[in-house]
Short mmCIF file of C-alpha atoms and ligand atoms in Angstrom, two decimals:
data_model
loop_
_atom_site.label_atom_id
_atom_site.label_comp_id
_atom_site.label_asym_id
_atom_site.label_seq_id
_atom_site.Cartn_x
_atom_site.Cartn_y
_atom_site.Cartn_z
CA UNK A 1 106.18 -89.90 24.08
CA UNK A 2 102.80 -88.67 24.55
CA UNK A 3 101.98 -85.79 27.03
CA UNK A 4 100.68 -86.77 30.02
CA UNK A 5 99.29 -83.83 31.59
CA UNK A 6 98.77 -82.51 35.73
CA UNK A 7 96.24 -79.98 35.97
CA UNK A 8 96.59 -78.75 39.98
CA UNK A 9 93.70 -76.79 41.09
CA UNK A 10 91.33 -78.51 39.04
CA UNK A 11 88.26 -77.68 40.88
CA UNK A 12 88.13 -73.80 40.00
CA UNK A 13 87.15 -71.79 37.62
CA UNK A 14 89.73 -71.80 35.34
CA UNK A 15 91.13 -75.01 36.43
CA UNK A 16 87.66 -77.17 35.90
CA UNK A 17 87.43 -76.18 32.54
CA UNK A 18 90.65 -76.24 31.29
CA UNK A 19 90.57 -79.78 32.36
CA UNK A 20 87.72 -80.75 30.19
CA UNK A 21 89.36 -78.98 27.35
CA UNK A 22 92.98 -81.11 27.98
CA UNK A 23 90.83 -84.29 28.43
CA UNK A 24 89.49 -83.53 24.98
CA UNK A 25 92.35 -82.54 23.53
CA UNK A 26 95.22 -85.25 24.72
CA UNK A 27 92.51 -87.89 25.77
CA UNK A 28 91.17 -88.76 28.87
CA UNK A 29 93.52 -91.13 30.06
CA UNK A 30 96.59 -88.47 29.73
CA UNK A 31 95.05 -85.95 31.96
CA UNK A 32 95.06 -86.34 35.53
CA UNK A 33 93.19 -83.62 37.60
CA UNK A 34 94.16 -82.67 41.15
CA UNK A 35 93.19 -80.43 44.03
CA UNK A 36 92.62 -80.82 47.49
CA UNK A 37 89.56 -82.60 47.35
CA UNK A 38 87.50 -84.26 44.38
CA UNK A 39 84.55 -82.50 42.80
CA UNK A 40 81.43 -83.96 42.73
CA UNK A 41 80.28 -85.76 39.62
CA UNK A 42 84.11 -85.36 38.33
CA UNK A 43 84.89 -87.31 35.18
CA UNK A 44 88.42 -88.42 34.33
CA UNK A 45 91.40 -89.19 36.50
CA UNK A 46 92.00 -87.42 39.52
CA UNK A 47 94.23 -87.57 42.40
CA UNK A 48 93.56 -85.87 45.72
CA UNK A 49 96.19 -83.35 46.10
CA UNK A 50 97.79 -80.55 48.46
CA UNK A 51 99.92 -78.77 46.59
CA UNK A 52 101.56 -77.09 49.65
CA UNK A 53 103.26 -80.52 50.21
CA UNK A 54 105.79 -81.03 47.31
CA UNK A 55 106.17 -84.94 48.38
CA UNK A 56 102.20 -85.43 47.16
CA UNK A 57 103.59 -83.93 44.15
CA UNK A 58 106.40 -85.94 43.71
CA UNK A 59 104.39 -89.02 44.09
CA UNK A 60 101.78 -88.01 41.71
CA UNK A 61 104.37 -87.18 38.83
CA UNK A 62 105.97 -90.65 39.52
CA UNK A 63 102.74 -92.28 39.47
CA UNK A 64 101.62 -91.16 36.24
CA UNK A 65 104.92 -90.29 34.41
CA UNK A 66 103.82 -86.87 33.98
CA UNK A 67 105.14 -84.69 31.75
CA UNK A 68 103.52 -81.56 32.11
CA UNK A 69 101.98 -79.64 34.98
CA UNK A 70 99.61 -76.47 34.68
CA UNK A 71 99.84 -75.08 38.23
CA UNK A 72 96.12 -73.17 38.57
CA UNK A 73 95.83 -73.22 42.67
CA UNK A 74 96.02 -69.71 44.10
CA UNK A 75 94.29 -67.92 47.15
CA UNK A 76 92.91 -64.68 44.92
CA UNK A 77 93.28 -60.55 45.10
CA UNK A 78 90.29 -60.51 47.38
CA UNK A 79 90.09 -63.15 49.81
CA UNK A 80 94.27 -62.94 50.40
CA UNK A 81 93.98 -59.49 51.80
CA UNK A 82 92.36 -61.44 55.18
CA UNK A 83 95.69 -63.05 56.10
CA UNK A 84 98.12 -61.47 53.69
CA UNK A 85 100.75 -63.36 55.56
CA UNK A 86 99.40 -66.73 54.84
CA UNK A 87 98.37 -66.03 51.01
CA UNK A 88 102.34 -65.55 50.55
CA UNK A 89 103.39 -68.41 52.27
CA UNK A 90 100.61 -70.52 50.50
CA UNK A 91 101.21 -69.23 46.82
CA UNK A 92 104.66 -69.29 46.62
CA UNK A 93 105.65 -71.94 48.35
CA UNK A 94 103.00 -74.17 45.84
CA UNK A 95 104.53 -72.74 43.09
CA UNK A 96 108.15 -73.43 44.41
CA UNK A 97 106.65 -77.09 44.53
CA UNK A 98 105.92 -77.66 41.39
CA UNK A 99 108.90 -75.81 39.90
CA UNK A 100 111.29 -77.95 42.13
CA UNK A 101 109.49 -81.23 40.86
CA UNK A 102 109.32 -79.78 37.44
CA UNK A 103 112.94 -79.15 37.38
CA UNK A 104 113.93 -82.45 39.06
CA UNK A 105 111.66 -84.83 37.21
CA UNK A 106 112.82 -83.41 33.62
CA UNK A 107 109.09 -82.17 32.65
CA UNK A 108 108.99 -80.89 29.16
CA UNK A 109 106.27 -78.15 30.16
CA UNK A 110 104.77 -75.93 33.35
CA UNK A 111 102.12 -73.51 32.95
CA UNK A 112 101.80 -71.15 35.71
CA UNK A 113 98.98 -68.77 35.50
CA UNK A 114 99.30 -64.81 36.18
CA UNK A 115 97.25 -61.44 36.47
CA UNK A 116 96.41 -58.07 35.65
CA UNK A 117 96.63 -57.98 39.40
CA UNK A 118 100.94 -57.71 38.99
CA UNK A 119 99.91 -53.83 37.96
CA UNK A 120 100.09 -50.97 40.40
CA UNK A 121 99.48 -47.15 40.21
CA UNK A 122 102.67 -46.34 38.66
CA UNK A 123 101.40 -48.60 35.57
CA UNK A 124 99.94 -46.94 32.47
CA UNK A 125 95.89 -47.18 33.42
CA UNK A 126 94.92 -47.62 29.62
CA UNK A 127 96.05 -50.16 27.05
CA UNK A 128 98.79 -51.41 29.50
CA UNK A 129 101.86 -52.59 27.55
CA UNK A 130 103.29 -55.82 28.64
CA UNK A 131 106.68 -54.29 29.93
CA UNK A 132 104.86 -51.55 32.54
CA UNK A 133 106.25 -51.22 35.79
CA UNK A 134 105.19 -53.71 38.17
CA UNK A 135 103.95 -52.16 41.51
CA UNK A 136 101.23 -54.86 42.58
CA UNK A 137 99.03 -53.31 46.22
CA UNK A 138 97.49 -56.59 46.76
CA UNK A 139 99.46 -60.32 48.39
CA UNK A 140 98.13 -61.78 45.33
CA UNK A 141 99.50 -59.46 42.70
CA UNK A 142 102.85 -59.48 44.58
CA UNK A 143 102.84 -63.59 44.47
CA UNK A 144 102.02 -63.36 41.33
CA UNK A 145 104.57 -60.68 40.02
CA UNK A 146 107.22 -62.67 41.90
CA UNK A 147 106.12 -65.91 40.59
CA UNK A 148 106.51 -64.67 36.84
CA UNK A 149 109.84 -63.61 37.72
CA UNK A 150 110.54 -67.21 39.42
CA UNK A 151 109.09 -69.07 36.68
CA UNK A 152 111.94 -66.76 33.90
CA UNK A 153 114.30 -68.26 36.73
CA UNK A 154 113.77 -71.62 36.31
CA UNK A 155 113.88 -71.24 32.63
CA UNK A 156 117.11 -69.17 32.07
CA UNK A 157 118.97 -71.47 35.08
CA UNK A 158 117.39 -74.97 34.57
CA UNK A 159 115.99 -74.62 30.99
CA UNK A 160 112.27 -75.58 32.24
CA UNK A 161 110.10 -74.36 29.82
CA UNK A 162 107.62 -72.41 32.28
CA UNK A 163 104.78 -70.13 30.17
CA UNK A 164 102.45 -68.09 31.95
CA UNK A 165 99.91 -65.62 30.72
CA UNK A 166 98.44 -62.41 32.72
CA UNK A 167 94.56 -63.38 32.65
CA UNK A 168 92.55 -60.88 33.02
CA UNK A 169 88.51 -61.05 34.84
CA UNK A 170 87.69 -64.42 33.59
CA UNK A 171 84.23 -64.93 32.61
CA UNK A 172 81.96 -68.45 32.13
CA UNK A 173 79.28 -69.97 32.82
CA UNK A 174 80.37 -73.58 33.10
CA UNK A 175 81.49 -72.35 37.12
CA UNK A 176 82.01 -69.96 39.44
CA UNK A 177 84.93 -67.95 40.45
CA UNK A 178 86.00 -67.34 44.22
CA UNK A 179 88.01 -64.79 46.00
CA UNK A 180 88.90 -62.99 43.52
CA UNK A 181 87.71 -58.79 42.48
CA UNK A 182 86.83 -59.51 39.34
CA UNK A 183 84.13 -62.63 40.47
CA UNK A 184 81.06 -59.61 40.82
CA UNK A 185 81.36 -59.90 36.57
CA UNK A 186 80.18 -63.83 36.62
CA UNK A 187 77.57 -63.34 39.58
CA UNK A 188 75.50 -60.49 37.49
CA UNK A 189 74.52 -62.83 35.10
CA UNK A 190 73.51 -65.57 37.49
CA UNK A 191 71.19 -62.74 39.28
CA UNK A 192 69.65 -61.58 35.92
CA UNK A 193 68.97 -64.95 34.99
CA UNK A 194 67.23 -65.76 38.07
CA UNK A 195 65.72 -62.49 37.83
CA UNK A 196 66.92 -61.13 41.65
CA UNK A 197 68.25 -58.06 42.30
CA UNK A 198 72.15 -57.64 41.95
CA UNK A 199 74.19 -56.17 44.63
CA UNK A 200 77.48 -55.09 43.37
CA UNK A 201 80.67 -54.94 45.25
CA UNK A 202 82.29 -52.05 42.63
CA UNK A 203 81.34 -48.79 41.83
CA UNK A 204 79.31 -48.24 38.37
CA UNK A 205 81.74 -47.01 35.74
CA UNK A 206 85.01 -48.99 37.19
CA UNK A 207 86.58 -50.33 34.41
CA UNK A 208 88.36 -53.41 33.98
CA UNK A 209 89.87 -56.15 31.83
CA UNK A 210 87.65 -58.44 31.05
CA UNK A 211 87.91 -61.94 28.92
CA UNK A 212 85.50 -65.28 28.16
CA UNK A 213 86.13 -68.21 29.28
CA UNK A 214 86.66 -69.74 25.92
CA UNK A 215 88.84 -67.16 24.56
CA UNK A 216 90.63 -68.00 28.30
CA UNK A 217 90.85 -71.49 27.42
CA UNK A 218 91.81 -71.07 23.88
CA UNK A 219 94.71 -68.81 25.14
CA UNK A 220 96.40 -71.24 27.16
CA UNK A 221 96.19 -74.17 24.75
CA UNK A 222 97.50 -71.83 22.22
CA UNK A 223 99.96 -70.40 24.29
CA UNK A 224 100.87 -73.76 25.25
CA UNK A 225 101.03 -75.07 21.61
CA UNK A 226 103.38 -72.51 20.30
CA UNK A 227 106.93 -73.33 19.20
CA UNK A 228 109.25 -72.94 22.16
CA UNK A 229 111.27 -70.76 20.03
CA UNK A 230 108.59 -68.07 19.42
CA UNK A 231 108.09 -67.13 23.38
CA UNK A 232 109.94 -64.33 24.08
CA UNK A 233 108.70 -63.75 27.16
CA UNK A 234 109.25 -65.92 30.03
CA UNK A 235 107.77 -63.93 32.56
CA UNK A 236 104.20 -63.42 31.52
CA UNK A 237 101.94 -62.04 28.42
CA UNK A 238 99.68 -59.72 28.88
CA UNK A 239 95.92 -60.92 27.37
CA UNK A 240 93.23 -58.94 26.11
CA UNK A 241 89.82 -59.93 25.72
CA UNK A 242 87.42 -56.86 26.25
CA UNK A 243 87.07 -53.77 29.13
CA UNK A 244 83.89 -53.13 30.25
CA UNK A 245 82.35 -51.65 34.00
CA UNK A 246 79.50 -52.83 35.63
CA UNK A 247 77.75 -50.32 34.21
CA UNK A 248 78.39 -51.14 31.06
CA UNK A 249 77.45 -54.79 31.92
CA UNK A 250 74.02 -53.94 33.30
CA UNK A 251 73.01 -52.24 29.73
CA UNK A 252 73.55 -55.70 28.14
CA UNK A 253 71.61 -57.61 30.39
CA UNK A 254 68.77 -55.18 29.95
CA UNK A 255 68.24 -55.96 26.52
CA UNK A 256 67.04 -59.05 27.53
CA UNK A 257 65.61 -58.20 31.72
CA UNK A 258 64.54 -54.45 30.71
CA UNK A 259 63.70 -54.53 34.36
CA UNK A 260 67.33 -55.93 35.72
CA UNK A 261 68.14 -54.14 39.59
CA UNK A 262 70.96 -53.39 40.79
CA UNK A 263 72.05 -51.70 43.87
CA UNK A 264 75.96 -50.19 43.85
CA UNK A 265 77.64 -50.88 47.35
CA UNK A 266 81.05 -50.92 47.29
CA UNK A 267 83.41 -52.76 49.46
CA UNK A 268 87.47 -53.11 49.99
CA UNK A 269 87.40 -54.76 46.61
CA UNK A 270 87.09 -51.26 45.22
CA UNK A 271 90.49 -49.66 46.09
CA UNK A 272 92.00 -53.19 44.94
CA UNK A 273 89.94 -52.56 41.59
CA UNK A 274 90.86 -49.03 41.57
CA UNK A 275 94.55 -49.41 40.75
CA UNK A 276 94.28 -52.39 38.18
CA UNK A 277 94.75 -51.05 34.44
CA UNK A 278 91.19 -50.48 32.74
CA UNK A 279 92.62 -51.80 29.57
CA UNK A 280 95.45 -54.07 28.15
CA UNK A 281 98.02 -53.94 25.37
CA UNK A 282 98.59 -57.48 24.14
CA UNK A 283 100.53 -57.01 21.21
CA UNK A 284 103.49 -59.45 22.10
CA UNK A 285 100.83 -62.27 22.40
CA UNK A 286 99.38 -61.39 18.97
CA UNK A 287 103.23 -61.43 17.84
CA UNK A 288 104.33 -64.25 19.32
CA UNK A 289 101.68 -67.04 19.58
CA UNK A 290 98.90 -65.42 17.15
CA UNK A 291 96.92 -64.53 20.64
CA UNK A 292 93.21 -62.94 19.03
CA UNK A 293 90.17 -62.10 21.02
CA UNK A 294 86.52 -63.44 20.01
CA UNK A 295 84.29 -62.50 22.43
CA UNK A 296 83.02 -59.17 23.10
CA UNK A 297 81.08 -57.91 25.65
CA UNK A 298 77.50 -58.45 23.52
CA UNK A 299 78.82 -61.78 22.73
CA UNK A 300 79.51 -62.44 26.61
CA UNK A 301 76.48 -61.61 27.53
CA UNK A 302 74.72 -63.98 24.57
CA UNK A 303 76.33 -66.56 25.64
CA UNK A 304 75.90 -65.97 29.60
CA UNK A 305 72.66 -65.78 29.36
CA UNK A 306 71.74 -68.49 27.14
CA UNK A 307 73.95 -70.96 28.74
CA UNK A 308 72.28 -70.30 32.32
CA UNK A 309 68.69 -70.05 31.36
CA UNK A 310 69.53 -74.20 30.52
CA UNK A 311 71.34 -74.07 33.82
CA UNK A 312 68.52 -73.02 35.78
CA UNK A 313 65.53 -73.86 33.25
CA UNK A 314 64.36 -70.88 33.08
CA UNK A 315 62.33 -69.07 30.93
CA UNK A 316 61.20 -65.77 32.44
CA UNK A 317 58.09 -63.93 30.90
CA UNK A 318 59.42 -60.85 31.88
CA UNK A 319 62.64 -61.22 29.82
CA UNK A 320 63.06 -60.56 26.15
CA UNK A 321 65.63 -60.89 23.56
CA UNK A 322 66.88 -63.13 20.65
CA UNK A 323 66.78 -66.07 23.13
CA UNK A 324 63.45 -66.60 23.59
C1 AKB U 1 90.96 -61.71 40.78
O1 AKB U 1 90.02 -60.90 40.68
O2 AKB U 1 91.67 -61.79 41.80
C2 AKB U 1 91.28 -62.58 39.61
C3 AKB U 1 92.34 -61.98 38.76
C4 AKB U 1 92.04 -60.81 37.92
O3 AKB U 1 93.45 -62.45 38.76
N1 AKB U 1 90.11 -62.84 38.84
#
């Protein structure tokens, strides 16, 4: 039988995407987007869907005969900390939804999407090995550490063949992140492009994992792809794409806006920043899936800036670079 794929959380950053890849990949007829309300312009099959109600679910996965479900919906490290209460109740409970279906319905697959954010202080701050200690500071990181450790449940119990991967900053310019403390590395290069000054929420030289959207992508369908045999981990894999600061960021960009601005004011997203690992070891990915990296920070940048300068139509005099 053919897969015939639920993406919820469809509309976000990862989600929208990773859609259009699936649609390419199994056809558009076997992928059915959700969320809780349509996008605009959307193109493909979609169902409007709250994932906090595991009957809507249900009925969706009967509907279709769907066979596998990548779970993407998540209140983020940043905007959970307002109502820390509610961001548990919220994550886990959707991803208790989907595992329950999952489970009942006999689905062959579930992807369920973690973070760097599972990390505390008490992990190792550079080239963070997939095993560290997990001390998460943030609702998020602690839904998400606990939902790795759900999703091995499922398998080891039930046999559900849940994968997840630990994605770190995620950064494209086919849309825009929200609520999350990486998001300031996706804004930057909208600003440059539209030649305004940048305010940024982090301090200069804090560094974090970083990764593009199309190595993103091409994770999951690889991860996804692999031989069920060959994923030793059923928590979550740490992935690697590139670390770089804002900083570090800014001295890109000026190759092509020598006279970029930016203007350092950091927020609360700083001490949630402050305790995420600056780099990650993804060597069991590598192992077990043949995870590799593409894009590196001058590549990022490239590509960022290319791609939005046809996004906005612009074509700034005072820019300069390989582009124009
Ligand atoms: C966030 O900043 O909350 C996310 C993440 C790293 O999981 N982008």
């Amino acid at each position: 039988m053919s897969a015939k794929i639920l993406v919820i959380g469809a509309n976000g950053q990862l989600g929208s995407v990773l859609t259009k890849a699936l649609q390419n990949k199994f056809g558009l007829d076997n992928v059915i987007a959700s969320d809780i309300q349509e996008a605009p312009n959307f193109y493909g099959l979609f169902e409007v869907l709250d994932a906090t109600d595991r009957n809507q679910i249900q009925d969706v996965v009967s509907k279709h005969t769907i066979t596998q479900v990548y779970h993407l919906a998540a209140i983020l490290s940043a905007k959970g900390e307002a109502n820390p209460l509610a961001t548990w109740d919220i994550n886990m409970n959707m991803l208790f939804n989907v595992l329950e279906v999952s489970r009942i319905n006999g689905l062959d697959k579930v992807f369920f999407p973690s973070s760097i954010a599972v990390f505390g202080e008490d992990a190792p701050w550079v080239n963070t090995p997939n095993n560290a200690f997990l001390n998460p500071a943030t609702v998020y990181g602690m839904s998400k550490a606990a939902g790795e450790n759900w999703g091995q449940y499922y398998f080891l119990k039930y046999g559900l063949d849940v994968r997840s991967i630990r994605y770190p900053g995620v950064i494209g310019y086919q849309s825009m992140p929200g609520g999350g403390t990486t998001d300031y590395a996706v804004d930057i290069f909208h600003k440059a492009v539209l030649e305004e000054e940048f305010s940024c929420f982090l301090e200069e030289d804090t560094t974090l994992p970083m990764i593009f959207m199309d190595d993103a992508i091409r994770a999951t369908l690889e991860l996804m792809e692999a031989p069920k045999e060959n994923i030793t981990f059923r928590t979550s894999y740490n992935l690697a794409g590139s670390s770089f600061s804002p900083k570090d960021i800014v001295k890109e960009i000026r190759v092509y806006y020598p006279d970029f601005q930016v203007k350092y004011e950091p927020d609360f997203r700083q001490e949630i920043a402050s305790r995420w690992p600056k780099s990650i070891n993804d060597d069991e990915a590598a192992r077990d899936w043949g995870w590799k990296p593409e894009y590196d920070l001058k590549m990022i940048t490239g590509t960022m800036i290319e791609k939005l300068r046809e996004h906005y139509g612009t074509r700034s005099k005072k820019s300069i670079g390989i582009l124009l």
